[in-house]
Coordinates of C-alpha atoms and ligand atoms in Angstrom, one line a residue:
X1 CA -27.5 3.2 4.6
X2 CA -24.1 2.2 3.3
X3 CA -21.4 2.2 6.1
X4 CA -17.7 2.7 5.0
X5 CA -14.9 0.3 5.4
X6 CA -13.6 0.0 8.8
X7 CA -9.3 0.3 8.4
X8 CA -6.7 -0.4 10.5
X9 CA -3.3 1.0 9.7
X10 CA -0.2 -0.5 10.6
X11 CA 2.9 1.1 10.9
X12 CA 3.1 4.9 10.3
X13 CA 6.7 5.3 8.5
X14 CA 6.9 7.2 5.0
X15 CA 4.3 4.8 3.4
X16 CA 2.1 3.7 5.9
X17 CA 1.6 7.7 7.2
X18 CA 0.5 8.4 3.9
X19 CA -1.6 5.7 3.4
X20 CA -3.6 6.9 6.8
X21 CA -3.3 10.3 5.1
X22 CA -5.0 9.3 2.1
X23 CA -7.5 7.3 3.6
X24 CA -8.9 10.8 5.8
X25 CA -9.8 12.0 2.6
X26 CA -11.8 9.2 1.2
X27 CA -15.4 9.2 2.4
X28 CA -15.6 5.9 2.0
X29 CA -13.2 5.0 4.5
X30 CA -13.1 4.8 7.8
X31 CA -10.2 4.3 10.0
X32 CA -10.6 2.8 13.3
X33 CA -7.1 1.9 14.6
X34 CA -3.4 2.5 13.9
X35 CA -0.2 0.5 14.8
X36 CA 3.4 1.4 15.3
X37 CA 6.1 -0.2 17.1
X38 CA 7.9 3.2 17.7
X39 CA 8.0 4.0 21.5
X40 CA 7.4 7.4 20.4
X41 CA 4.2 6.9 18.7
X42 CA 2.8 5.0 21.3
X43 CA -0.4 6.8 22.8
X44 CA -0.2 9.8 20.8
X45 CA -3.5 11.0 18.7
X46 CA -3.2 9.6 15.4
X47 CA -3.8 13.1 13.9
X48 CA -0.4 14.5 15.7
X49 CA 1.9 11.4 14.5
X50 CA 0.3 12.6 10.8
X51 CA 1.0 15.5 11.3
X52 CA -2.0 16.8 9.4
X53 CA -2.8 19.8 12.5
X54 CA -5.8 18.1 14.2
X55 CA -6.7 15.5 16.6
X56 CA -8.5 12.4 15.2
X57 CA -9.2 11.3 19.0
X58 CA -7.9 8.1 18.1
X59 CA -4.6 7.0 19.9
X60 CA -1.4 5.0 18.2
X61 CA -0.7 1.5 19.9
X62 CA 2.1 -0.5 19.9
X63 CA 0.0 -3.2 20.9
X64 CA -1.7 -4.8 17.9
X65 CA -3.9 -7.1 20.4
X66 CA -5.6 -4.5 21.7
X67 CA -7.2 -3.7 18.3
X68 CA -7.4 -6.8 16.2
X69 CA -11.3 -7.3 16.2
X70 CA -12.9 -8.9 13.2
X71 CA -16.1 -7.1 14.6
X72 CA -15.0 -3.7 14.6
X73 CA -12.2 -3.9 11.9
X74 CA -12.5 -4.8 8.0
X75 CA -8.9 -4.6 7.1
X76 CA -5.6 -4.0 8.0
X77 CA -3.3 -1.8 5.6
X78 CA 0.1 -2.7 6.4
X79 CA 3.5 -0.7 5.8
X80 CA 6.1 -2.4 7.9
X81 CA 8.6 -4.3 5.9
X82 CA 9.8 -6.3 2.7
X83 CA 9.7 -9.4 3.8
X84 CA 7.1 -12.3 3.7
X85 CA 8.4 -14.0 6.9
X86 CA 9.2 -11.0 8.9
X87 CA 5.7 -10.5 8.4
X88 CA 4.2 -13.8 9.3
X89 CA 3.6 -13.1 13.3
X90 CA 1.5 -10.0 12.0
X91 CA -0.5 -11.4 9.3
X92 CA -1.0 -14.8 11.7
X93 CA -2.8 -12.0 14.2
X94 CA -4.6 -10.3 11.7
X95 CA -5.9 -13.5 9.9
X96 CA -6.9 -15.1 13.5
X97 CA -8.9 -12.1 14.3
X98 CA -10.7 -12.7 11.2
X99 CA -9.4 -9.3 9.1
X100 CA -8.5 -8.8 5.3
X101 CA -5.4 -7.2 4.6
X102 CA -3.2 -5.3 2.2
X103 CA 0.6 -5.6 2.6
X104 CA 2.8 -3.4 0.7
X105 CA 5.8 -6.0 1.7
X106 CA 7.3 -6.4 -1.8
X107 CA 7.4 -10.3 -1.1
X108 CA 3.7 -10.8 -0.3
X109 CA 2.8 -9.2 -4.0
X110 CA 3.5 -13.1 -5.0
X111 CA 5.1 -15.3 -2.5
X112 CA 5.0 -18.5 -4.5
X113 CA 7.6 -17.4 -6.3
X114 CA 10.4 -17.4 -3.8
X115 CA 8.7 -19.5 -1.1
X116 CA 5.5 -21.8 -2.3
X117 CA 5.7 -23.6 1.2
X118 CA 5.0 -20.4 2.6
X119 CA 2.7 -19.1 0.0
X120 CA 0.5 -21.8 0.6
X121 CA 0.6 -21.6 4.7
X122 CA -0.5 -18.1 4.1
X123 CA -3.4 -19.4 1.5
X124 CA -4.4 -22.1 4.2
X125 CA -4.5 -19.3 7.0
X126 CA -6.5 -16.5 5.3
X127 CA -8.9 -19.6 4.0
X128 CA -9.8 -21.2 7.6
X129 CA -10.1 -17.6 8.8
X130 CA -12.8 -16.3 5.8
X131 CA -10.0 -13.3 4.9
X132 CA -8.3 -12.2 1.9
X133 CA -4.4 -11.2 2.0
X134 CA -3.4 -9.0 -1.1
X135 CA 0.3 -7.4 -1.7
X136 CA 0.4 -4.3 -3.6
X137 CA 2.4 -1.1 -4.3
X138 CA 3.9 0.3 -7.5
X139 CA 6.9 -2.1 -8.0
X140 CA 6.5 -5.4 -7.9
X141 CA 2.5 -4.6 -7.8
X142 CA 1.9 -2.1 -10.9
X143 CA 4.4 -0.4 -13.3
X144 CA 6.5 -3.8 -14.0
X145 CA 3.6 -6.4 -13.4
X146 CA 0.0 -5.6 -13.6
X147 CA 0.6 -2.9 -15.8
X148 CA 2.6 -5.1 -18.1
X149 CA 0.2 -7.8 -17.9
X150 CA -3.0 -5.6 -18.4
X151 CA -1.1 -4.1 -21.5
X152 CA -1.1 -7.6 -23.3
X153 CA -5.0 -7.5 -23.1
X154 CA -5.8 -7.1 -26.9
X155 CA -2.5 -9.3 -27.9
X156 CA -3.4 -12.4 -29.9
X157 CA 0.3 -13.9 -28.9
X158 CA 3.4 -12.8 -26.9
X159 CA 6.9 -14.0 -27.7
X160 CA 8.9 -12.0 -25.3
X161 CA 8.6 -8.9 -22.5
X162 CA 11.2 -6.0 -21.8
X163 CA 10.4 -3.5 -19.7
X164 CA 12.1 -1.0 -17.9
X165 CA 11.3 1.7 -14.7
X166 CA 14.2 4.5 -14.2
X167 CA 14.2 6.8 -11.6
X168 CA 15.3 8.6 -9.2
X169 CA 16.6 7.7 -6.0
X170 CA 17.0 11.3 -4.4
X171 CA 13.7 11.3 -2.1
X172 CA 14.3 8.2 -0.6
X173 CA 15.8 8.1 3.2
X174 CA 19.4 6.2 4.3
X175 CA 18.0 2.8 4.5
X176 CA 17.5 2.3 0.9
X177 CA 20.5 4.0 0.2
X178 CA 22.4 1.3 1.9
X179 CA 20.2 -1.3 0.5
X180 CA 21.1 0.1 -3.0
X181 CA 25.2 1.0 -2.3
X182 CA 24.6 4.6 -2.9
X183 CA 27.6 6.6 -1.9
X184 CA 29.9 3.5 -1.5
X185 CA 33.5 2.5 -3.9
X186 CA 32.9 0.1 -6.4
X187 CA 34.6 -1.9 -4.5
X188 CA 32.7 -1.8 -1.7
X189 CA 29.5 -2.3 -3.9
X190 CA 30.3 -5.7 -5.2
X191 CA 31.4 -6.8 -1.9
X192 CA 28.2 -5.8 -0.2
X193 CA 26.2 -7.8 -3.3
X194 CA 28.8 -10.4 -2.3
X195 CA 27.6 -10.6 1.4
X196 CA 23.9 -9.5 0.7
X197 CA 24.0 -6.0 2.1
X198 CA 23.3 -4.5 -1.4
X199 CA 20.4 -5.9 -2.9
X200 CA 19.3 -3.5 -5.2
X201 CA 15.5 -3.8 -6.4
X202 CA 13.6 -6.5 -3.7
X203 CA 10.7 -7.7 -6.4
X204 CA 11.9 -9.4 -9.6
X205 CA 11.0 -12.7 -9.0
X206 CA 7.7 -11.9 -7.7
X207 CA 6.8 -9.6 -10.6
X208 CA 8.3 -12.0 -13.2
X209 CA 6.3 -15.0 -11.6
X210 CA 2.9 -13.0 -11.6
X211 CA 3.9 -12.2 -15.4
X212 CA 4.4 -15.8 -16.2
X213 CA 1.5 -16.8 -14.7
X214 CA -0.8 -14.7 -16.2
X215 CA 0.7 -15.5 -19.8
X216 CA 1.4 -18.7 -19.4
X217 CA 4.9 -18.6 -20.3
X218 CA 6.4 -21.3 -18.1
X219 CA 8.9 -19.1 -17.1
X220 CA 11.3 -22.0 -14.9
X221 CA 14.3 -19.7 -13.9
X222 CA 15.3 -16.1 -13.2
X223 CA 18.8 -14.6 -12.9
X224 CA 19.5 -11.5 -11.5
X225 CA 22.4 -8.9 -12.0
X226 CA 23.5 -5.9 -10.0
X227 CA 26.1 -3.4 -11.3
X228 CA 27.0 -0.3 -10.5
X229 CA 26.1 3.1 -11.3
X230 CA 29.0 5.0 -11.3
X231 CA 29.1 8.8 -11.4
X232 CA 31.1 11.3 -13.2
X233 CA 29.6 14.3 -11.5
X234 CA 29.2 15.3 -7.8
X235 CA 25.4 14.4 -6.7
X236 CA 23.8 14.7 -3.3
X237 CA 21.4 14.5 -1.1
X238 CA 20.6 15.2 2.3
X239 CA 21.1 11.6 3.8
X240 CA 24.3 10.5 1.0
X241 CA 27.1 12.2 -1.0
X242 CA 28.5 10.1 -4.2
X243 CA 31.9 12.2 -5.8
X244 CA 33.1 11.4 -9.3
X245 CA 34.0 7.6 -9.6
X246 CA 31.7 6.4 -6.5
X247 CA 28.7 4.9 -7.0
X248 CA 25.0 6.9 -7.7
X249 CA 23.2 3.8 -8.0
X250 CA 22.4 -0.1 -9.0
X251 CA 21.5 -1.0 -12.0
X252 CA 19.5 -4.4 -11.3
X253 CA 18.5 -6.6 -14.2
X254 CA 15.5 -9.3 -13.9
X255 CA 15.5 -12.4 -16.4
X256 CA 12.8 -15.5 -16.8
X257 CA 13.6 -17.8 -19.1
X258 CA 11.6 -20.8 -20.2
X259 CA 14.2 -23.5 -21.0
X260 CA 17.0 -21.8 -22.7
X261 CA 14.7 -18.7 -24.0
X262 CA 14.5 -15.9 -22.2
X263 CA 11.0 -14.7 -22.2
X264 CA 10.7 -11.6 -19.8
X265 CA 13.4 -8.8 -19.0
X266 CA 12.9 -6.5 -16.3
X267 CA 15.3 -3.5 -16.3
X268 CA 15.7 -1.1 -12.9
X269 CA 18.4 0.9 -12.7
X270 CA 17.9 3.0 -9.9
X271 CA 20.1 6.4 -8.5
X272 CA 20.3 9.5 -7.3
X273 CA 19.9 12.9 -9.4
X274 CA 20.3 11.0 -13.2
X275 CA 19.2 14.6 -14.2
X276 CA 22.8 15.5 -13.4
X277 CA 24.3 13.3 -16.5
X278 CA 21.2 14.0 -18.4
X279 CA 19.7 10.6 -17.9
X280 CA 15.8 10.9 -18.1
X281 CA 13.3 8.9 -15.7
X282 CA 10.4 6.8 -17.1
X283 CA 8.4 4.0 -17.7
X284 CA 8.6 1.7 -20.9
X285 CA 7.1 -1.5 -21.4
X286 CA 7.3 -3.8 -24.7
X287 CA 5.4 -6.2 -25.7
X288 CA 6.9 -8.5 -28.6
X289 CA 4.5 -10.7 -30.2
X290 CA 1.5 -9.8 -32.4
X291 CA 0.6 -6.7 -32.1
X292 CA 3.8 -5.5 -30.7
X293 CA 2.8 -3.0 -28.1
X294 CA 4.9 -0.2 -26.6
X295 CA 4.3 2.0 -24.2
X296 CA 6.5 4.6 -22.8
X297 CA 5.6 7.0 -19.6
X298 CA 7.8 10.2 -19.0
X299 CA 9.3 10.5 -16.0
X300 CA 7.9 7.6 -14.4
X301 CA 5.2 7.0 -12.5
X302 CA 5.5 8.2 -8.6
X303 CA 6.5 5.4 -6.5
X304 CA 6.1 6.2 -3.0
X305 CA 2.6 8.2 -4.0
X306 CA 1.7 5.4 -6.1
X307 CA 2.1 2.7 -3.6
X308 CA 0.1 5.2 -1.2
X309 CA -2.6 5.2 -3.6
X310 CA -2.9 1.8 -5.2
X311 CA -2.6 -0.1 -1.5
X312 CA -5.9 2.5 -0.7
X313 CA -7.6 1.6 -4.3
X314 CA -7.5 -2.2 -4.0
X315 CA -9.3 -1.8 -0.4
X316 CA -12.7 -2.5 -1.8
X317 CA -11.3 -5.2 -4.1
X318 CA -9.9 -7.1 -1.2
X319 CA -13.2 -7.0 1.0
X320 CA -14.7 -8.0 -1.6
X321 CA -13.0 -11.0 -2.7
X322 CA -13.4 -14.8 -1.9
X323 CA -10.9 -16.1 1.0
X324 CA -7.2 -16.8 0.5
X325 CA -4.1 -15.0 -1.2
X326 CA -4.7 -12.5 -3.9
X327 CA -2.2 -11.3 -6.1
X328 CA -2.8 -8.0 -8.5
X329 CA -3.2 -10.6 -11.5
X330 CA -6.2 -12.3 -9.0
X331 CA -8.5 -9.2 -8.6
X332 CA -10.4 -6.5 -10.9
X333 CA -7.6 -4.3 -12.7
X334 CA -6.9 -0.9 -9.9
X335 CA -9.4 2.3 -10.2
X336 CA -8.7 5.1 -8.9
X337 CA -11.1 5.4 -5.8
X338 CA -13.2 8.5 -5.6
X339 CA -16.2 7.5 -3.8
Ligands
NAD1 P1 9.5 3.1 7.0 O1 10.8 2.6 7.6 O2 9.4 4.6 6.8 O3 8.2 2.8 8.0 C1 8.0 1.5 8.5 C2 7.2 1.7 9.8 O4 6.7 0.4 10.3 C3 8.0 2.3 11.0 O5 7.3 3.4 11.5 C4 8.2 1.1 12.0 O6 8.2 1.6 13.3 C5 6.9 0.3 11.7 N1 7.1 -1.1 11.9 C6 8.0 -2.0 11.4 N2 7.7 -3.2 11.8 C7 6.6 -3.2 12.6 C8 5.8 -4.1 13.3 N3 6.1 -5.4 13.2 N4 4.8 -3.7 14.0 C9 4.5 -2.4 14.1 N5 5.2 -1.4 13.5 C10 6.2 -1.8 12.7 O7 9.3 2.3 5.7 P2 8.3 2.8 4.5 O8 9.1 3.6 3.5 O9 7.0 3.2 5.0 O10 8.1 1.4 3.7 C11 7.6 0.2 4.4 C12 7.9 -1.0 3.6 O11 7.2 -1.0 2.4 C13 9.4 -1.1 3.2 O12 9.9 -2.4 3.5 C14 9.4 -0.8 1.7 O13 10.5 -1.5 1.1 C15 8.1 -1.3 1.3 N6 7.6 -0.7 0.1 C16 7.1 -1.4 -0.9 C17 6.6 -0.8 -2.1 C18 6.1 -1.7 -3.2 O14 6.0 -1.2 -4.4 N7 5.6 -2.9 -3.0 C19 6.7 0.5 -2.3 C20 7.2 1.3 -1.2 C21 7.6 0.7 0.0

C-alpha cells in the first residue's frame, strides 16, 4: 500500500499557514508536525492556529528538537525568512536529523550566486546526511526563472532575456511595505536604499544566476537599480497610506552581463493599487534569439498562492531526488499535484 509523505511544517505566518492548509487537502500528504517560534502558537492544535474550524490533534511547538526525526518525518516545508544564513541553524537541524526540505527563503532558490562558500557548506551537509534541500516560491523560483528558462526549451539559440512581473503590492502586510519604501518621501526612499532598509525585490541575483546557468550565458556581473514609484493619486491600504508625490512603490531593475553585453534583464516594479493610474499587472517574458519567443500573462500570476502551491508541488520531486542542493533548474519542471 502506498503511504503518503510524512511533512513537517515550519513556521505558520501568511505563507507557511497556507502551505499547511494546502497540504490538508492533498491525499497524498501527510503532516506530522508543525513549528512556530510565536509564544502564542506554542501548544495550540494545529487546526485552531489555521484556523480552518477543526482540531487536527496535532499541537504547534516552538521546539523544533522535539520533532526532527528522520524516522517519522520526510520533509520539512519551511516559511520563516529570506535569508540563507538566518536559516543555517534550521536547516543544520533538519539535515542532521536526516530530513529533505523545501525553503521558500528567496536566497536558498540559488545560493551560489551571492554566497558559493555557503552554497557548498549547505551541498556538503545535505550530502553526508542522504537529504535534498530545494528553494522555491514564485519569484526567484518560477515566473522570472524556471518559467523563463523552460520557455527557451524549443530555442535553437538565445542572444538576450527581458522579462518583467508587475503587480500589486496591496495584499501584502507592513513588513514588506517597509522593505519596499511604500508610503515614505522620496527622500526618505533613497536614503533607506542608501542604508539598506529599502531593498526592494530580494531575488535577482539568484534568478539571474539560475538563468545563466542553465543557458550557459556566462553571465559575470549583475547591477541592480531601485527607484521610486511615485504617485499622483491617493492609494491605500489598511497597513500604509501614500498621498500624491509619496512614494507607491520600487521599481527594481536586475541586469547580468557577460563582459560588456548585457545578456538578461529582469524588470519588477512593484506598488500598491497601479489600478489607480491605470497601470496593468502581468507577466511578460522575451526571449531574443532564434525563435524569438514572447509570452505575456495578464494580471500576473498570484504570488503568495503560487509560492503556496509550487513549495507543495516540488514535495515529491525533492524526496525523490539524489542528496545535496537542488535548484528549480536541478529537478523535473513543477506539476500541479492532484494525487
Ligand atoms: P510571515 O512573517 O507571515 O511568517 C513567518 C513565520 O515564521 C512567523 O510565524 C514566525 O513566527 C515564524 N518564524 C520565523 N523564524 C522562525 C524560526 N527560526 N523558527 C520558527 N519559526 C520562525 O512571513 P511569510 O509571508 O509567511 O513569508 C515567509 C518568508 O518567505 C519571507 O521571508 C518571505 O519574503 C518569503 N517568501 C518567498 C517567496 C518566494 O517567491 N521565494 C514568496 C513569498 C514569501
Amino acid at each position: 500500500m502506498k503511504q503518503p509523505i510524512r511533512v513537517l511544517q515550519w513556521g505558520l505566518g501568511a505563507m507557511g499557514g497556507g502551505i499547511a492548509r494546502l497540504m490538508l487537502d492533498k491525499p497524498g500528504l501527510a503532516i506530522v508536525a508543525a513549528v512556530d517560534g510565536r509564544p502564542e502558537f506554542a501548544g495550540q492544535d494545529l487546526g485552531e492556529v489555521l484556523g480552518i474550524g477543526k482540531h487536527l490533534g496535532l499541537a504547534v511547538t516552538d521546539k523544533p528538537a522535539t520533532v526532527l526525526d528522520g524516522e517519522k518525518v520526510d520533509i520539512v516545508t519551511l516559511a520563516t525568512t529570506s535569508w540563507a544564513q538566518h536559516q543555517m541553524p534550521d536547516l543544520r537541524g533538519i539535515f542532521g536529523a536526516a530530513i529533505n526540505c523545501i525553503s521558500i527563503a528567496e536566497e536558498l532558490a540559488d545560493p551560489e550566486a551571492q554566497n558559493p562558500e555557503l552554497a557548498a557548506e549547505i551541498d556538503a551537509l545535505a550530502k553526508q546526511n542522504g537529504v535534498s534541500v530545494l528553494g522555491t516560491g514564485v519569484n526567484p523560483g518560477f515566473v522570472l526563472d524556471s518559467l523563463v528558462v523552460t520557455l527557451t526549451g524549443g530555442c535553437h539559440s538565445v542572444e538576450r532575456i527581458e522579462a518583467s512581473r508587475v503587480n500589486d503590492l496591496s495584499p501584502y502586510g507592513p513588513t514588506v511595505m517597509k522593505t519596499q519604501g511604500v508610503g515614505t518621501t522620496p527622500e526618505a526612499f533613497w536614503a533607506g536604499v542608501e542604508d539598506g532598509s529599502i531593498v526592494g525585490h530580494v531575488g535577482f541575483p539568484e534568478s539571474i544566476h539560475m538563468i545563466s546557468e542553465a543557458l550557459g550565458l556566462d553571465v559575470d556581473r549583475i547591477e541592480q537599480t531601485r527607484e521610486p514609484i511615485i504617485t499622483k493619486v491617493h492609494r491605500e491600504t489598511p497597513h500604509v497610506t501614500a498621498e500624491p508625490g509619496m512614494v507607491a512603490g520600487c521599481s527594481h531593475v536586475g541586469i547580468g552581463f557577460h563582459g560588456d553585453t548585457e545578456v538578461v534583464r529582469l524588470i519588477h516594479p512593484q506598488q500598491i493599487h497601479p489600478h489607480l493610474e491605470d497601470q496593468d499587472t502581468g507577466d511578460y517574458i522575451h526571449i531574443h534569439g532564434r525563435p524569438e519567443v514572447h509570452m505575456e500573462i495578464k494580471p500576473e500570476i498570484a504570488g503568495g498562492e503560487t509560492t503556496m502551491g509550487i513549495a507543495v508541488n516540488m514535495i515529491p520531486h525533492v524526496v525523490a531526488a539524489s542528496p545535496g542542493l537542488k535548484r528549480m533548474i536541478d529537478l523535473p519542471a513543477p506539476a500541479a499535484l492532484m494525487g
